């Protein structure tokens, strides 16, 4: 990977444990870090974000090499991993912290995000009205260390085995067949 040409993208698609785990498996992704964006409190804690009162979303900040994986491919994965038609929730995870959101850095990235939403709508994968927010990126606060790589460290934890694990298996099958995953 060419560290001089790395780019970043930040988005939220529900609980960050699954999203982070999947993105870290992709070729061209240097890192996917769980954290918080979009709120009004500096350096929030997980407990504060879970109240829904800080305005933050659980997000993943991805550092990637666009020569290996494109923005469009990352967006395809993003829309594969969560339902963009569920307002402020993903499955049983309910609250504004689980909203579908893409944080863009400039007008060009906003245009690419708008196109990715349209492409996903046209795919027919999700039925209903898309509620994915497009929000100007401000700050990213890394989540506490125990959230980083949470699924890999806790695969038998009840939420992980019931919700995250099956989603990761579906992801691995689909994107593995496309040759997009790192060798295990």
Coordinates of N, CA and C in Angstrom, one line a residue:
X1 N 0.8 -1.2 0.0 CA 0.0 0.0 0.0 C 0.9 1.2 0.0
X2 N 0.5 2.2 -0.8 CA 1.2 3.5 -0.9 C 0.7 4.4 0.2
X3 N 1.5 4.6 1.3 CA 1.0 5.4 2.4 C 1.0 6.9 2.1
X4 N 1.6 7.3 1.0 CA 1.6 8.7 0.6 C 0.2 9.1 0.0
X5 N -0.5 8.1 -0.6 CA -1.7 8.4 -1.3 C -2.9 7.9 -0.6
X6 N -2.9 7.6 0.7 CA -4.0 7.1 1.5 C -5.1 8.2 1.6
X7 N -6.3 7.8 1.6 CA -7.5 8.7 1.8 C -8.3 8.1 3.0
X8 N -9.2 8.9 3.5 CA -10.1 8.5 4.6 C -11.5 8.8 4.3
X9 N -12.4 8.0 4.8 CA -13.8 8.2 4.7 C -14.4 7.8 6.1
X10 N -15.4 8.5 6.5 CA -16.0 8.2 7.8 C -17.5 8.0 7.6
X11 N -18.1 6.9 8.1 CA -19.5 6.8 8.0 C -20.1 5.9 9.1
X12 N -21.4 6.0 9.3 CA -22.1 5.1 10.3 C -23.1 4.3 9.6
X13 N -23.2 3.0 10.0 CA -24.2 2.1 9.5 C -24.6 1.2 10.6
X14 N -25.0 1.7 11.7 CA -25.4 0.9 12.9 C -24.2 0.6 13.8
X15 N -24.3 -0.4 14.5 CA -23.3 -0.8 15.5 C -21.9 -0.9 14.8
X16 N -20.9 -0.2 15.3 CA -19.6 -0.2 14.7 C -18.8 -1.5 14.8
X17 N -19.2 -2.4 15.6 CA -18.4 -3.6 15.8 C -18.4 -4.4 14.5
X18 N -19.6 -4.5 13.8 CA -19.6 -5.3 12.6 C -19.0 -4.5 11.4
X19 N -19.3 -3.3 11.3 CA -18.8 -2.5 10.2 C -17.3 -2.5 10.2
X20 N -16.7 -2.2 11.4 CA -15.3 -2.1 11.5 C -14.6 -3.5 11.1
X21 N -15.2 -4.6 11.7 CA -14.6 -5.9 11.4 C -14.6 -6.2 9.9
X22 N -15.7 -5.9 9.2 CA -15.7 -6.2 7.8 C -14.8 -5.3 7.0
X23 N -14.7 -4.0 7.2 CA -13.9 -3.2 6.4 C -12.4 -3.5 6.7
X24 N -12.0 -4.0 7.8 CA -10.6 -4.4 8.1 C -10.2 -5.6 7.3
X25 N -11.2 -6.3 6.7 CA -10.8 -7.5 5.9 C -10.6 -7.2 4.4
X26 N -10.9 -6.0 4.0 CA -10.8 -5.6 2.6 C -9.4 -5.3 2.1
X27 N -9.1 -5.8 1.0 CA -7.8 -5.4 0.3 C -7.8 -3.9 0.1
X28 N -6.7 -3.2 0.4 CA -6.6 -1.8 0.2 C -7.0 -0.9 1.4
X29 N -7.6 -1.6 2.4 CA -7.9 -0.8 3.6 C -6.8 -1.0 4.6
X30 N -6.2 0.1 5.0 CA -5.1 0.1 5.9 C -5.6 0.0 7.3
X31 N -6.7 0.7 7.6 CA -7.3 0.5 9.0 C -8.8 1.0 8.9
X32 N -9.6 0.4 9.8 CA -10.9 0.8 10.1 C -11.0 0.9 11.6
X33 N -11.3 2.1 12.0 CA -11.3 2.4 13.5 C -12.7 2.8 13.9
X34 N -13.2 2.2 14.9 CA -14.5 2.5 15.5 C -14.4 3.8 16.3
X35 N -15.5 4.7 16.2 CA -15.5 5.9 16.9 C -16.8 6.6 16.8
X36 N -16.8 7.9 17.0 CA -18.0 8.8 17.1 C -17.8 10.0 16.3
X37 N -18.8 10.5 15.5 CA -18.8 11.7 14.8 C -20.2 12.3 14.8
X38 N -20.3 13.6 14.5 CA -21.6 14.2 14.3 C -22.2 14.8 15.5
X39 N -21.6 14.8 16.7 CA -22.2 15.3 17.9 C -21.7 16.6 18.3
X40 N -22.1 17.1 19.5 CA -21.8 18.4 20.0 C -20.9 18.4 21.2
X41 N -20.5 17.2 21.6 CA -19.6 17.1 22.8 C -18.2 16.6 22.4
X42 N -17.2 17.3 22.9 CA -15.9 16.8 22.6 C -15.5 15.5 23.3
X43 N -14.8 14.7 22.7 CA -14.3 13.4 23.3 C -15.4 12.6 24.1
X44 N -16.5 12.3 23.4 CA -17.5 11.6 24.1 C -17.1 10.1 24.5
X45 N -17.8 9.6 25.5 CA -17.6 8.2 25.9 C -18.7 7.4 25.3
X46 N -18.5 6.1 25.2 CA -19.5 5.2 24.7 C -20.8 5.3 25.5
X47 N -20.7 5.4 26.8 CA -21.9 5.5 27.7 C -22.6 6.8 27.3
X48 N -21.9 7.9 27.1 CA -22.6 9.1 26.7 C -23.3 9.1 25.4
X49 N -22.6 8.5 24.4 CA -23.1 8.3 23.1 C -24.4 7.5 23.1
X50 N -24.4 6.4 23.9 CA -25.5 5.5 24.0 C -26.8 6.1 24.5
X51 N -26.6 7.2 25.2 CA -27.8 7.9 25.7 C -28.6 8.6 24.6
X52 N -27.9 8.9 23.4 CA -28.5 9.6 22.3 C -28.4 11.1 22.5
X53 N -27.9 11.6 23.7 CA -28.0 13.0 24.0 C -26.8 13.8 23.5
X54 N -25.7 13.1 23.0 CA -24.6 13.9 22.5 C -24.7 14.2 21.0
X55 N -25.6 13.6 20.3 CA -25.8 13.8 18.9 C -24.8 13.0 18.0
X56 N -23.9 12.2 18.6 CA -23.0 11.5 17.8 C -23.6 10.2 17.2
X57 N -23.0 9.8 16.2 CA -23.3 8.5 15.6 C -22.1 7.5 15.8
X58 N -22.4 6.2 16.0 CA -21.3 5.3 16.0 C -20.9 5.2 14.6
X59 N -19.6 5.4 14.3 CA -19.0 5.4 13.0 C -17.8 4.6 12.9
X60 N -17.3 4.4 11.7 CA -16.0 3.8 11.4 C -15.3 4.8 10.5
X61 N -14.0 5.1 10.8 CA -13.2 5.9 10.0 C -12.2 4.9 9.3
X62 N -12.3 4.9 8.0 CA -11.5 4.0 7.1 C -10.4 4.8 6.4
X63 N -9.2 4.2 6.6 CA -8.0 4.7 5.8 C -7.7 3.7 4.7
X64 N -7.7 4.2 3.5 CA -7.6 3.2 2.4 C -6.7 3.8 1.3
X65 N -6.3 2.9 0.4 CA -5.5 3.2 -0.7 C -6.4 3.2 -2.0
X66 N -6.7 4.3 -2.5 CA -7.6 4.4 -3.7 C -7.0 3.7 -4.9
X67 N -5.8 3.4 -4.9 CA -5.2 2.6 -6.1 C -5.5 1.1 -6.0
X68 N -6.0 0.7 -4.8 CA -6.3 -0.7 -4.5 C -7.8 -0.9 -4.4
X69 N -8.5 0.0 -3.7 CA -9.9 -0.1 -3.5 C -10.5 1.3 -3.7
X70 N -11.6 1.4 -4.5 CA -12.1 2.8 -4.8 C -13.2 3.2 -3.8
X71 N -13.4 4.5 -3.8 CA -14.5 5.1 -3.0 C -15.8 4.4 -3.3
X72 N -16.1 4.1 -4.6 CA -17.3 3.5 -5.0 C -17.4 2.1 -4.4
X73 N -16.3 1.3 -4.4 CA -16.3 0.0 -3.9 C -16.6 0.0 -2.4
X74 N -16.0 1.0 -1.7 CA -16.2 1.1 -0.2 C -17.7 1.4 0.0
X75 N -18.3 2.3 -0.8 CA -19.7 2.6 -0.7 C -20.6 1.4 -0.9
X76 N -20.2 0.6 -1.9 CA -20.9 -0.7 -2.2 C -20.9 -1.6 -0.9
X77 N -19.8 -1.7 -0.3 CA -19.7 -2.5 1.0 C -20.6 -1.8 2.0
X78 N -20.5 -0.5 2.2 CA -21.3 0.2 3.2 C -22.8 -0.1 3.0
X79 N -23.3 0.0 1.8 CA -24.7 -0.3 1.6 C -25.0 -1.8 1.6
X80 N -24.1 -2.6 1.5 CA -24.3 -4.1 1.7 C -24.4 -4.4 3.2
X81 N -23.7 -3.7 4.1 CA -23.6 -4.0 5.5 C -24.8 -3.5 6.3
X82 N -25.5 -2.5 5.9 CA -26.6 -2.0 6.7 C -27.8 -1.6 5.8
X83 N -28.9 -1.5 6.4 CA -30.2 -1.1 5.7 C -30.3 0.4 5.8
X84 N -30.1 1.1 4.7 CA -30.2 2.6 4.7 C -31.6 3.1 4.7
X85 N -32.6 2.2 4.8 CA -34.0 2.7 4.9 C -34.5 2.7 6.3
X86 N -33.7 2.3 7.3 CA -34.2 2.3 8.7 C -33.7 3.6 9.3
X87 N -34.7 4.4 9.8 CA -34.3 5.6 10.4 C -33.9 5.4 11.9
X88 N -32.7 5.9 12.2 CA -32.1 5.8 13.6 C -32.2 4.4 14.2
X89 N -31.9 3.4 13.4 CA -31.8 2.1 13.9 C -31.2 1.1 12.9
X90 N -30.7 0.0 13.4 CA -30.3 -1.1 12.5 C -30.8 -2.3 13.3
X91 N -31.8 -3.0 12.8 CA -32.3 -4.2 13.5 C -32.8 -3.8 14.9
X92 N -32.4 -4.4 16.0 CA -32.8 -4.1 17.3 C -32.0 -3.0 18.0
X93 N -31.0 -2.5 17.3 CA -30.2 -1.3 17.8 C -31.0 -0.1 17.4
X94 N -31.5 0.6 18.4 CA -32.4 1.8 18.2 C -31.8 3.0 18.8
X95 N -31.8 4.1 18.1 CA -31.4 5.4 18.6 C -30.6 6.1 17.5
X96 N -30.5 7.4 17.7 CA -29.8 8.3 16.7 C -28.3 7.9 16.5
X97 N -27.8 7.3 17.5 CA -26.3 6.9 17.4 C -26.2 5.7 16.4
X98 N -27.3 5.1 15.9 CA -27.2 4.0 15.0 C -27.6 4.4 13.6
X99 N -27.7 5.7 13.4 CA -28.2 6.3 12.1 C -27.3 5.9 10.9
X100 N -27.9 5.9 9.7 CA -27.1 5.8 8.5 C -26.6 7.1 8.1
X101 N -25.3 7.3 8.0 CA -24.7 8.6 7.7 C -23.4 8.5 7.0
X102 N -23.2 9.4 6.0 CA -21.9 9.5 5.3 C -21.4 10.9 5.6
X103 N -20.2 11.0 6.1 CA -19.5 12.2 6.4 C -18.6 12.5 5.2
X104 N -18.8 13.7 4.6 CA -18.0 14.1 3.4 C -17.1 15.2 3.8
X105 N -16.0 15.3 3.1 CA -15.0 16.3 3.4 C -15.1 17.6 2.5
X106 N -15.6 17.4 1.3 CA -15.7 18.5 0.3 C -16.8 18.2 -0.7
X107 N -17.0 19.2 -1.5 CA -18.1 19.1 -2.5 C -17.9 17.9 -3.4
X108 N -16.7 17.6 -3.8 CA -16.4 16.4 -4.7 C -16.8 15.1 -4.0
X109 N -16.4 15.0 -2.8 CA -16.8 13.8 -2.0 C -18.3 13.7 -1.8
X110 N -18.9 14.8 -1.5 CA -20.4 14.8 -1.4 C -21.1 14.3 -2.6
X111 N -20.6 14.8 -3.8 CA -21.1 14.4 -5.1 C -21.0 12.9 -5.3
X112 N -19.8 12.3 -4.9 CA -19.6 10.9 -5.0 C -20.5 10.1 -4.0
X113 N -20.7 10.7 -2.8 CA -21.6 10.0 -1.9 C -23.1 10.0 -2.4
X114 N -23.5 11.2 -3.0 CA -24.8 11.2 -3.6 C -25.0 10.2 -4.7
X115 N -24.0 10.0 -5.5 CA -24.0 9.0 -6.6 C -24.1 7.6 -6.0
X116 N -23.3 7.4 -5.0 CA -23.3 6.1 -4.3 C -24.7 5.7 -3.8
X117 N -25.4 6.7 -3.2 CA -26.8 6.5 -2.7 C -27.7 6.1 -3.9
X118 N -27.6 6.9 -5.0 CA -28.4 6.6 -6.2 C -28.1 5.2 -6.8
X119 N -26.8 4.9 -6.8 CA -26.5 3.5 -7.3 C -27.1 2.4 -6.4
X120 N -27.0 2.6 -5.1 CA -27.6 1.7 -4.2 C -29.1 1.6 -4.4
X121 N -29.8 2.7 -4.5 CA -31.2 2.7 -4.8 C -31.6 1.9 -6.0
X122 N -30.8 2.2 -7.1 CA -31.1 1.5 -8.4 C -30.8 0.0 -8.3
X123 N -30.0 -0.4 -7.4 CA -29.7 -1.8 -7.3 C -30.9 -2.6 -6.9
X124 N -31.8 -2.0 -6.2 CA -33.0 -2.7 -5.7 C -32.8 -3.6 -4.5
X125 N -31.6 -3.5 -3.9 CA -31.3 -4.3 -2.7 C -32.2 -3.9 -1.5
X126 N -32.4 -2.7 -1.4 CA -33.2 -2.2 -0.2 C -34.5 -1.6 -0.7
X127 N -35.6 -2.0 -0.2 CA -36.9 -1.4 -0.6 C -37.3 -0.3 0.5
X128 N -37.8 0.8 0.0 CA -38.2 1.9 0.9 C -37.4 3.1 0.6
X129 N -37.7 4.1 1.4 CA -37.1 5.4 1.3 C -35.7 5.4 2.0
X130 N -34.7 5.8 1.3 CA -33.4 5.9 1.9 C -33.4 7.1 2.9
X131 N -32.8 6.9 4.1 CA -32.7 7.9 5.1 C -31.2 8.2 5.4
X132 N -30.3 7.8 4.6 CA -28.9 8.0 4.9 C -28.6 9.5 4.8
X133 N -28.0 10.0 5.9 CA -27.7 11.4 6.0 C -26.4 11.7 5.3
X134 N -26.3 12.8 4.6 CA -25.0 13.3 4.1 C -24.7 14.5 5.0
X135 N -23.5 14.5 5.7 CA -23.2 15.5 6.6 C -21.7 15.9 6.4
X136 N -21.5 17.2 6.5 CA -20.1 17.7 6.4 C -19.3 17.1 7.5
X137 N -18.1 16.5 7.2 CA -17.3 16.0 8.3 C -16.7 17.1 9.2
X138 N -16.7 16.9 10.5 CA -16.2 17.9 11.4 C -15.1 17.2 12.2
X139 N -15.4 16.3 13.1 CA -14.4 15.6 13.9 C -14.8 14.2 14.1
X140 N -13.7 13.4 14.3 CA -13.8 12.0 14.6 C -13.2 11.8 15.9
X141 N -13.9 11.1 16.8 CA -13.3 10.7 18.1 C -13.2 9.2 18.1
X142 N -12.0 8.6 18.2 CA -11.9 7.2 18.3 C -12.6 6.7 19.6
X143 N -13.3 5.5 19.4 CA -13.9 4.9 20.5 C -12.9 4.3 21.5
X144 N -13.3 4.0 22.6 CA -12.4 3.4 23.6 C -11.8 2.1 23.0
X145 N -10.6 1.8 23.6 CA -9.7 0.8 23.0 C -10.5 -0.6 23.0
X146 N -11.3 -0.9 24.0 CA -12.0 -2.2 24.0 C -12.9 -2.3 22.8
X147 N -13.3 -1.2 22.2 CA -14.2 -1.4 21.0 C -13.5 -1.7 19.7
X148 N -12.2 -1.4 19.7 CA -11.4 -1.7 18.5 C -11.2 -3.2 18.3
X149 N -11.6 -3.7 17.2 CA -11.5 -5.2 17.0 C -12.3 -6.0 17.9
X150 N -13.4 -5.4 18.3 CA -14.3 -6.0 19.4 C -14.8 -7.4 19.0
X151 N -15.3 -7.5 17.7 CA -15.8 -8.9 17.3 C -14.7 -9.9 17.3
X152 N -13.5 -9.6 16.8 CA -12.4 -10.5 16.8 C -12.0 -11.0 18.2
X153 N -12.1 -10.1 19.2 CA -11.7 -10.4 20.5 C -12.9 -11.1 21.3
X154 N -14.1 -10.9 20.8 CA -15.3 -11.4 21.6 C -16.3 -12.1 20.7
X155 N -15.9 -13.1 19.9 CA -16.9 -13.7 18.9 C -18.0 -14.5 19.6
X156 N -17.8 -14.9 20.8 CA -18.8 -15.7 21.5 C -19.7 -14.8 22.4
X157 N -19.4 -13.5 22.5 CA -20.3 -12.6 23.3 C -21.7 -12.8 22.6
X158 N -22.8 -12.8 23.4 CA -24.1 -13.1 22.8 C -24.5 -12.2 21.6
X159 N -24.3 -10.9 21.7 CA -24.6 -10.0 20.5 C -23.8 -10.3 19.3
X160 N -22.5 -10.6 19.6 CA -21.6 -10.9 18.5 C -22.0 -12.2 17.8
X161 N -22.3 -13.2 18.6 CA -22.6 -14.5 18.0 C -23.9 -14.5 17.3
X162 N -24.9 -13.7 17.8 CA -26.2 -13.7 17.2 C -26.4 -12.7 16.1
X163 N -25.7 -11.6 16.1 CA -26.0 -10.5 15.2 C -24.7 -10.3 14.3
X164 N -23.6 -10.0 14.9 CA -22.4 -9.7 14.1 C -21.9 -10.8 13.3
X165 N -21.7 -12.0 13.9 CA -21.2 -13.2 13.3 C -21.9 -13.5 12.0
X166 N -23.2 -13.7 12.0 CA -23.9 -14.0 10.7 C -23.7 -13.0 9.6
X167 N -23.7 -11.7 10.0 CA -23.5 -10.6 9.1 C -22.1 -10.7 8.5
X168 N -21.1 -11.0 9.3 CA -19.8 -11.1 8.8 C -19.6 -12.3 7.8
X169 N -20.3 -13.4 8.1 CA -20.2 -14.6 7.3 C -20.8 -14.3 5.9
X170 N -21.9 -13.6 5.9 CA -22.6 -13.2 4.6 C -21.7 -12.2 3.8
X171 N -21.0 -11.3 4.5 CA -20.1 -10.4 3.9 C -18.9 -11.1 3.3
X172 N -18.3 -12.1 4.1 CA -17.2 -12.8 3.6 C -17.5 -13.6 2.4
X173 N -18.7 -14.3 2.4 CA -19.1 -15.0 1.2 C -19.2 -14.1 0.0
X174 N -19.9 -13.1 0.1 CA -20.1 -12.2 -1.1 C -18.9 -11.5 -1.6
X175 N -18.1 -10.9 -0.7 CA -16.9 -10.1 -1.1 C -15.7 -11.0 -1.3
X176 N -15.7 -12.2 -0.7 CA -14.7 -13.2 -1.0 C -14.8 -13.7 -2.4
X177 N -16.0 -13.9 -2.9 CA -16.3 -14.4 -4.2 C -15.8 -13.3 -5.2
X178 N -15.9 -12.0 -4.8 CA -15.4 -11.0 -5.7 C -13.9 -10.7 -5.6
X179 N -13.2 -11.5 -4.8 CA -11.8 -11.4 -4.6 C -11.3 -10.1 -3.9
X180 N -12.2 -9.5 -3.1 CA -11.9 -8.3 -2.4 C -11.3 -8.4 -1.0
X181 N -11.2 -9.6 -0.5 CA -10.7 -9.8 0.9 C -9.2 -10.1 0.9
X182 N -8.6 -9.7 2.0 CA -7.2 -10.1 2.3 C -7.2 -11.5 2.6
X183 N -6.0 -12.1 2.3 CA -5.8 -13.5 2.7 C -5.8 -13.7 4.2
X184 N -6.5 -14.8 4.6 CA -6.5 -15.0 6.1 C -5.3 -15.7 6.6

